[in-house]
Amino acid sequence: MTGMLLVLFNIALINIVAWLTPGPNMFAVMNASLTGGRPIGLATGFGVAAASFLWAALAVLGVRVVFETYPQGFQLLRLAGAGYMLWLGIKALRAAFAGTAGGAGAANPLAAGSRLVAFRSGFAICAANPKATLFFASILTAFVPPDASGRLLIAILLLCGALGVACHSITATVFSTPVLVRWFERNRNRAYAVFGGIFCFFALAIIHDLLSG
């Protein structure tokens, strides 16, 4: 029992550290919360958590071997997500530099539209996130004992799922507070330029990695 608790503690710790390290997942939830409010931010966070849970399940079940044997499917998945992030980034940059995001009633170039769309957006971004794939395929599996019991594997999956929901819910809650939303309303163009640049950077980094690999 002590060994099992130690494994779960280590996995919880590295999950929290990964969440606190800025990346596409966190910026997606931040953007959704600021531009769409808490419900959209939470839906995006749940999408990220769902994709993270899927990656964790694949890693724990050893499906990484399938991706290593048939890398084309894995590469196509990352390419699709990178294309989506690049599309979001270009939309935001066009709005920022055209000055169309400044008015109070202006259309939001990054608005998800609905909770379902926000969920899909979060899922797609996390599915293509190289940080997430590296984390679950390499770092997470390094903490899973080779002789792990079925009970421990289930506990690891449940822990990863719960932490994903909790951590991204915190991000959505913090970045949808009135203070930050008012700041965003006053600095729409700058915020869109920052978010657009970040999404384009991550997308181009993924594409470069795919082409150079």
Tab-separated table of C-alpha atoms in Angstrom:
chain	number	residue	atom	x	y	z
A	1	MET	CA	0.000	0.000	0.000
A	2	THR	CA	2.849	2.396	0.827
A	3	GLY	CA	4.438	1.743	-2.557
A	4	MET	CA	1.147	2.417	-4.320
A	5	LEU	CA	0.649	5.712	-2.459
A	6	LEU	CA	4.191	6.783	-3.332
A	7	VAL	CA	3.595	6.104	-7.032
A	8	LEU	CA	0.332	8.072	-6.944
A	9	PHE	CA	1.978	10.939	-5.054
A	10	ASN	CA	4.784	11.185	-7.622
A	11	ILE	CA	2.322	11.099	-10.523
A	12	ALA	CA	0.158	13.772	-8.874
A	13	LEU	CA	3.218	15.948	-8.355
A	14	ILE	CA	4.439	15.740	-11.958
A	15	ASN	CA	0.886	16.368	-13.223
A	16	ILE	CA	0.695	19.583	-11.186
A	17	VAL	CA	4.154	20.703	-12.332
A	18	ALA	CA	3.159	20.047	-15.958
A	19	TRP	CA	-0.034	22.079	-15.476
A	20	LEU	CA	1.902	25.004	-13.977
A	21	THR	CA	4.327	25.026	-16.924
A	22	PRO	CA	2.761	27.299	-19.586
A	23	GLY	CA	1.919	25.572	-22.850
A	24	PRO	CA	-0.825	25.326	-25.500
A	25	ASN	CA	-3.272	23.706	-23.062
A	26	MET	CA	-3.056	26.459	-20.461
A	27	PHE	CA	-3.158	29.261	-23.038
A	28	ALA	CA	-6.212	27.684	-24.685
A	29	VAL	CA	-8.120	27.673	-21.388
A	30	MET	CA	-6.902	31.177	-20.500
A	31	ASN	CA	-8.022	32.541	-23.871
A	32	ALA	CA	-11.407	30.814	-23.718
A	33	SER	CA	-12.046	32.106	-20.192
A	34	LEU	CA	-11.110	35.690	-21.000
A	35	THR	CA	-12.956	35.864	-24.318
A	36	GLY	CA	-15.952	33.635	-23.639
A	37	GLY	CA	-16.418	33.682	-19.888
A	38	ARG	CA	-16.233	30.955	-17.269
A	39	PRO	CA	-18.619	28.414	-18.904
A	40	ILE	CA	-16.640	28.475	-22.167
A	41	GLY	CA	-13.363	28.348	-20.252
A	42	LEU	CA	-14.536	25.358	-18.231
A	43	ALA	CA	-15.759	23.568	-21.362
A	44	THR	CA	-12.369	24.129	-23.005
A	45	GLY	CA	-10.644	22.868	-19.868
A	46	PHE	CA	-12.821	19.751	-19.832
A	47	GLY	CA	-11.860	19.130	-23.468
A	48	VAL	CA	-8.180	19.409	-22.550
A	49	ALA	CA	-8.741	17.094	-19.576
A	50	ALA	CA	-10.525	14.545	-21.773
A	51	ALA	CA	-7.639	14.463	-24.260
A	52	SER	CA	-5.155	14.235	-21.385
A	53	PHE	CA	-7.087	11.310	-19.939
A	54	LEU	CA	-7.000	9.614	-23.330
A	55	TRP	CA	-3.228	10.104	-23.589
A	56	ALA	CA	-2.804	8.781	-20.053
A	57	ALA	CA	-4.886	5.695	-20.882
A	58	LEU	CA	-2.879	5.037	-24.029
A	59	ALA	CA	0.397	5.448	-22.133
A	60	VAL	CA	-0.633	3.223	-19.232
A	61	LEU	CA	-2.018	0.551	-21.545
A	62	GLY	CA	1.153	0.558	-23.597
A	63	VAL	CA	-0.520	1.728	-26.788
A	64	ARG	CA	2.539	3.902	-27.372
A	65	VAL	CA	3.950	0.832	-29.119
A	66	VAL	CA	1.160	1.117	-31.701
A	67	PHE	CA	2.113	4.725	-32.436
A	68	GLU	CA	5.760	3.710	-32.737
A	69	THR	CA	4.806	0.938	-35.175
A	70	TYR	CA	2.361	3.106	-37.171
A	71	PRO	CA	3.634	6.658	-36.694
A	72	GLN	CA	1.629	8.043	-39.634
A	73	GLY	CA	-1.601	8.126	-37.628
A	74	PHE	CA	0.104	9.892	-34.743
A	75	GLN	CA	1.701	12.451	-37.073
A	76	LEU	CA	-1.598	13.171	-38.824
A	77	LEU	CA	-3.268	13.758	-35.461
A	78	ARG	CA	-0.604	16.270	-34.458
A	79	LEU	CA	-0.710	17.953	-37.875
A	80	ALA	CA	-4.485	18.419	-37.668
A	81	GLY	CA	-4.175	19.982	-34.230
A	82	ALA	CA	-1.331	22.228	-35.374
A	83	GLY	CA	-3.432	23.388	-38.318
A	84	TYR	CA	-6.288	24.242	-35.965
A	85	MET	CA	-3.982	26.217	-33.653
A	86	LEU	CA	-2.487	28.067	-36.629
A	87	TRP	CA	-5.981	28.963	-37.845
A	88	LEU	CA	-6.874	30.345	-34.404
A	89	GLY	CA	-3.631	32.319	-34.254
A	90	ILE	CA	-4.075	33.895	-37.689
A	91	LYS	CA	-7.678	34.860	-36.884
A	92	ALA	CA	-6.565	36.586	-33.687
A	93	LEU	CA	-3.634	38.384	-35.331
A	94	ARG	CA	-5.791	39.631	-38.219
A	95	ALA	CA	-8.347	41.028	-35.779
A	96	ALA	CA	-5.673	42.610	-33.587
A	97	PHE	CA	-3.739	44.363	-36.350
A	98	ALA	CA	-6.882	45.368	-38.255
A	99	GLY	CA	-8.205	46.970	-35.071
A	100	THR	CA	-11.529	45.105	-35.328
A	101	ALA	CA	-11.470	43.800	-31.788
A	102	GLY	CA	-11.599	47.125	-30.032
A	103	GLY	CA	-15.282	47.889	-29.726
A	104	ALA	CA	-17.377	46.630	-26.874
A	105	GLY	CA	-19.740	44.917	-29.269
A	106	ALA	CA	-17.075	43.711	-31.692
A	107	ALA	CA	-17.081	40.138	-32.850
A	108	ASN	CA	-14.699	37.948	-30.933
A	109	PRO	CA	-12.265	36.241	-33.353
A	110	LEU	CA	-11.449	33.573	-30.782
A	111	ALA	CA	-14.949	32.950	-29.469
A	112	ALA	CA	-15.786	29.256	-29.266
A	113	GLY	CA	-19.477	29.833	-29.946
A	114	SER	CA	-20.812	27.112	-27.672
A	115	ARG	CA	-19.656	24.817	-24.904
A	116	LEU	CA	-19.545	21.866	-27.276
A	117	VAL	CA	-17.327	23.778	-29.723
A	118	ALA	CA	-15.150	24.903	-26.805
A	119	PHE	CA	-14.833	21.305	-25.596
A	120	ARG	CA	-13.806	20.149	-29.070
A	121	SER	CA	-11.326	23.009	-29.322
A	122	GLY	CA	-9.664	22.080	-26.035
A	123	PHE	CA	-9.571	18.417	-27.018
A	124	ALA	CA	-8.005	19.156	-30.425
A	125	ILE	CA	-5.328	21.443	-28.987
A	126	CYS	CA	-4.325	18.958	-26.287
A	127	ALA	CA	-4.358	16.046	-28.751
A	128	ALA	CA	-1.731	17.822	-30.876
A	129	ASN	CA	0.244	19.296	-27.988
A	130	PRO	CA	3.798	17.870	-28.117
A	131	LYS	CA	4.241	18.663	-24.433
A	132	ALA	CA	1.251	16.473	-23.580
A	133	THR	CA	2.350	13.598	-25.788
A	134	LEU	CA	5.891	13.704	-24.395
A	135	PHE	CA	4.588	13.887	-20.842
A	136	PHE	CA	2.250	10.933	-21.093
A	137	ALA	CA	4.353	8.787	-23.412
A	138	SER	CA	7.655	9.215	-21.595
A	139	ILE	CA	7.561	10.987	-18.243
A	140	LEU	CA	4.343	9.487	-16.916
A	141	THR	CA	5.197	5.932	-17.957
A	142	ALA	CA	8.576	6.284	-16.241
A	143	PHE	CA	6.729	6.462	-12.922
A	144	VAL	CA	4.518	3.438	-13.609
A	145	PRO	CA	6.111	0.251	-12.237
A	146	PRO	CA	6.562	-2.512	-14.844
A	147	ASP	CA	4.713	-4.927	-12.561
A	148	ALA	CA	1.889	-2.484	-11.733
A	149	SER	CA	-1.359	-4.199	-10.783
A	150	GLY	CA	-4.638	-3.541	-12.540
A	151	ARG	CA	-5.855	-1.703	-9.449
A	152	LEU	CA	-2.871	0.653	-9.527
A	153	LEU	CA	-3.297	1.345	-13.250
A	154	ILE	CA	-6.960	2.222	-12.715
A	155	ALA	CA	-6.015	4.470	-9.793
A	156	ILE	CA	-3.421	6.247	-11.962
A	157	LEU	CA	-5.974	6.887	-14.705
A	158	LEU	CA	-8.582	8.178	-12.251
A	159	LEU	CA	-5.987	10.418	-10.615
A	160	CYS	CA	-4.867	11.875	-13.955
A	161	GLY	CA	-8.485	12.471	-14.965
A	162	ALA	CA	-9.396	14.148	-11.676
A	163	LEU	CA	-6.291	16.344	-11.707
A	164	GLY	CA	-6.942	17.359	-15.316
A	165	VAL	CA	-10.459	18.525	-14.506
A	166	ALA	CA	-9.415	20.240	-11.259
A	167	CYS	CA	-6.355	22.051	-12.625
A	168	HIS	CA	-8.003	23.371	-15.780
A	169	SER	CA	-11.093	24.368	-13.799
A	170	ILE	CA	-8.828	26.488	-11.587
A	171	THR	CA	-7.330	28.148	-14.673
A	172	ALA	CA	-10.791	28.843	-16.111
A	173	THR	CA	-12.061	30.224	-12.809
A	174	VAL	CA	-9.071	32.505	-12.245
A	175	PHE	CA	-9.036	33.936	-15.785
A	176	SER	CA	-12.768	34.591	-15.847
A	177	THR	CA	-12.720	36.756	-12.707
A	178	PRO	CA	-14.156	40.281	-13.151
A	179	VAL	CA	-10.762	41.947	-12.642
A	180	LEU	CA	-9.074	40.048	-15.467
A	181	VAL	CA	-12.102	40.247	-17.745
A	182	ARG	CA	-12.196	44.052	-17.311
A	183	TRP	CA	-8.478	44.192	-18.114
A	184	PHE	CA	-9.123	42.145	-21.226
A	185	GLU	CA	-11.953	44.454	-22.322
A	186	ARG	CA	-9.572	47.423	-22.063
A	187	ASN	CA	-6.757	45.653	-23.922
A	188	ARG	CA	-8.540	43.525	-26.499
A	189	ASN	CA	-6.222	44.174	-29.431
A	190	ARG	CA	-3.079	43.592	-27.396
A	191	ALA	CA	-4.525	40.424	-25.875
A	192	TYR	CA	-5.529	39.072	-29.279
A	193	ALA	CA	-2.052	39.842	-30.618
A	194	VAL	CA	-0.450	37.973	-27.715
A	195	PHE	CA	-2.752	34.959	-27.943
A	196	GLY	CA	-2.492	34.917	-31.738
A	197	GLY	CA	1.298	34.993	-31.575
A	198	ILE	CA	1.380	32.228	-28.977
A	199	PHE	CA	-0.941	29.929	-30.954
A	200	CYS	CA	1.016	30.529	-34.178
A	201	PHE	CA	4.310	29.863	-32.391
A	202	PHE	CA	3.125	26.550	-30.968
A	203	ALA	CA	1.568	25.511	-34.279
A	204	LEU	CA	4.689	26.313	-36.290
A	205	ALA	CA	6.856	24.559	-33.691
A	206	ILE	CA	4.775	21.378	-34.100
A	207	ILE	CA	4.893	21.617	-37.906
A	208	HIS	CA	8.667	22.190	-37.832
A	209	ASP	CA	9.085	19.186	-35.548
A	210	LEU	CA	7.007	17.033	-37.881
A	211	LEU	CA	8.902	18.135	-41.001
A	212	SER	CA	12.340	17.812	-39.416
A	213	GLY	CA	11.482	14.367	-38.007
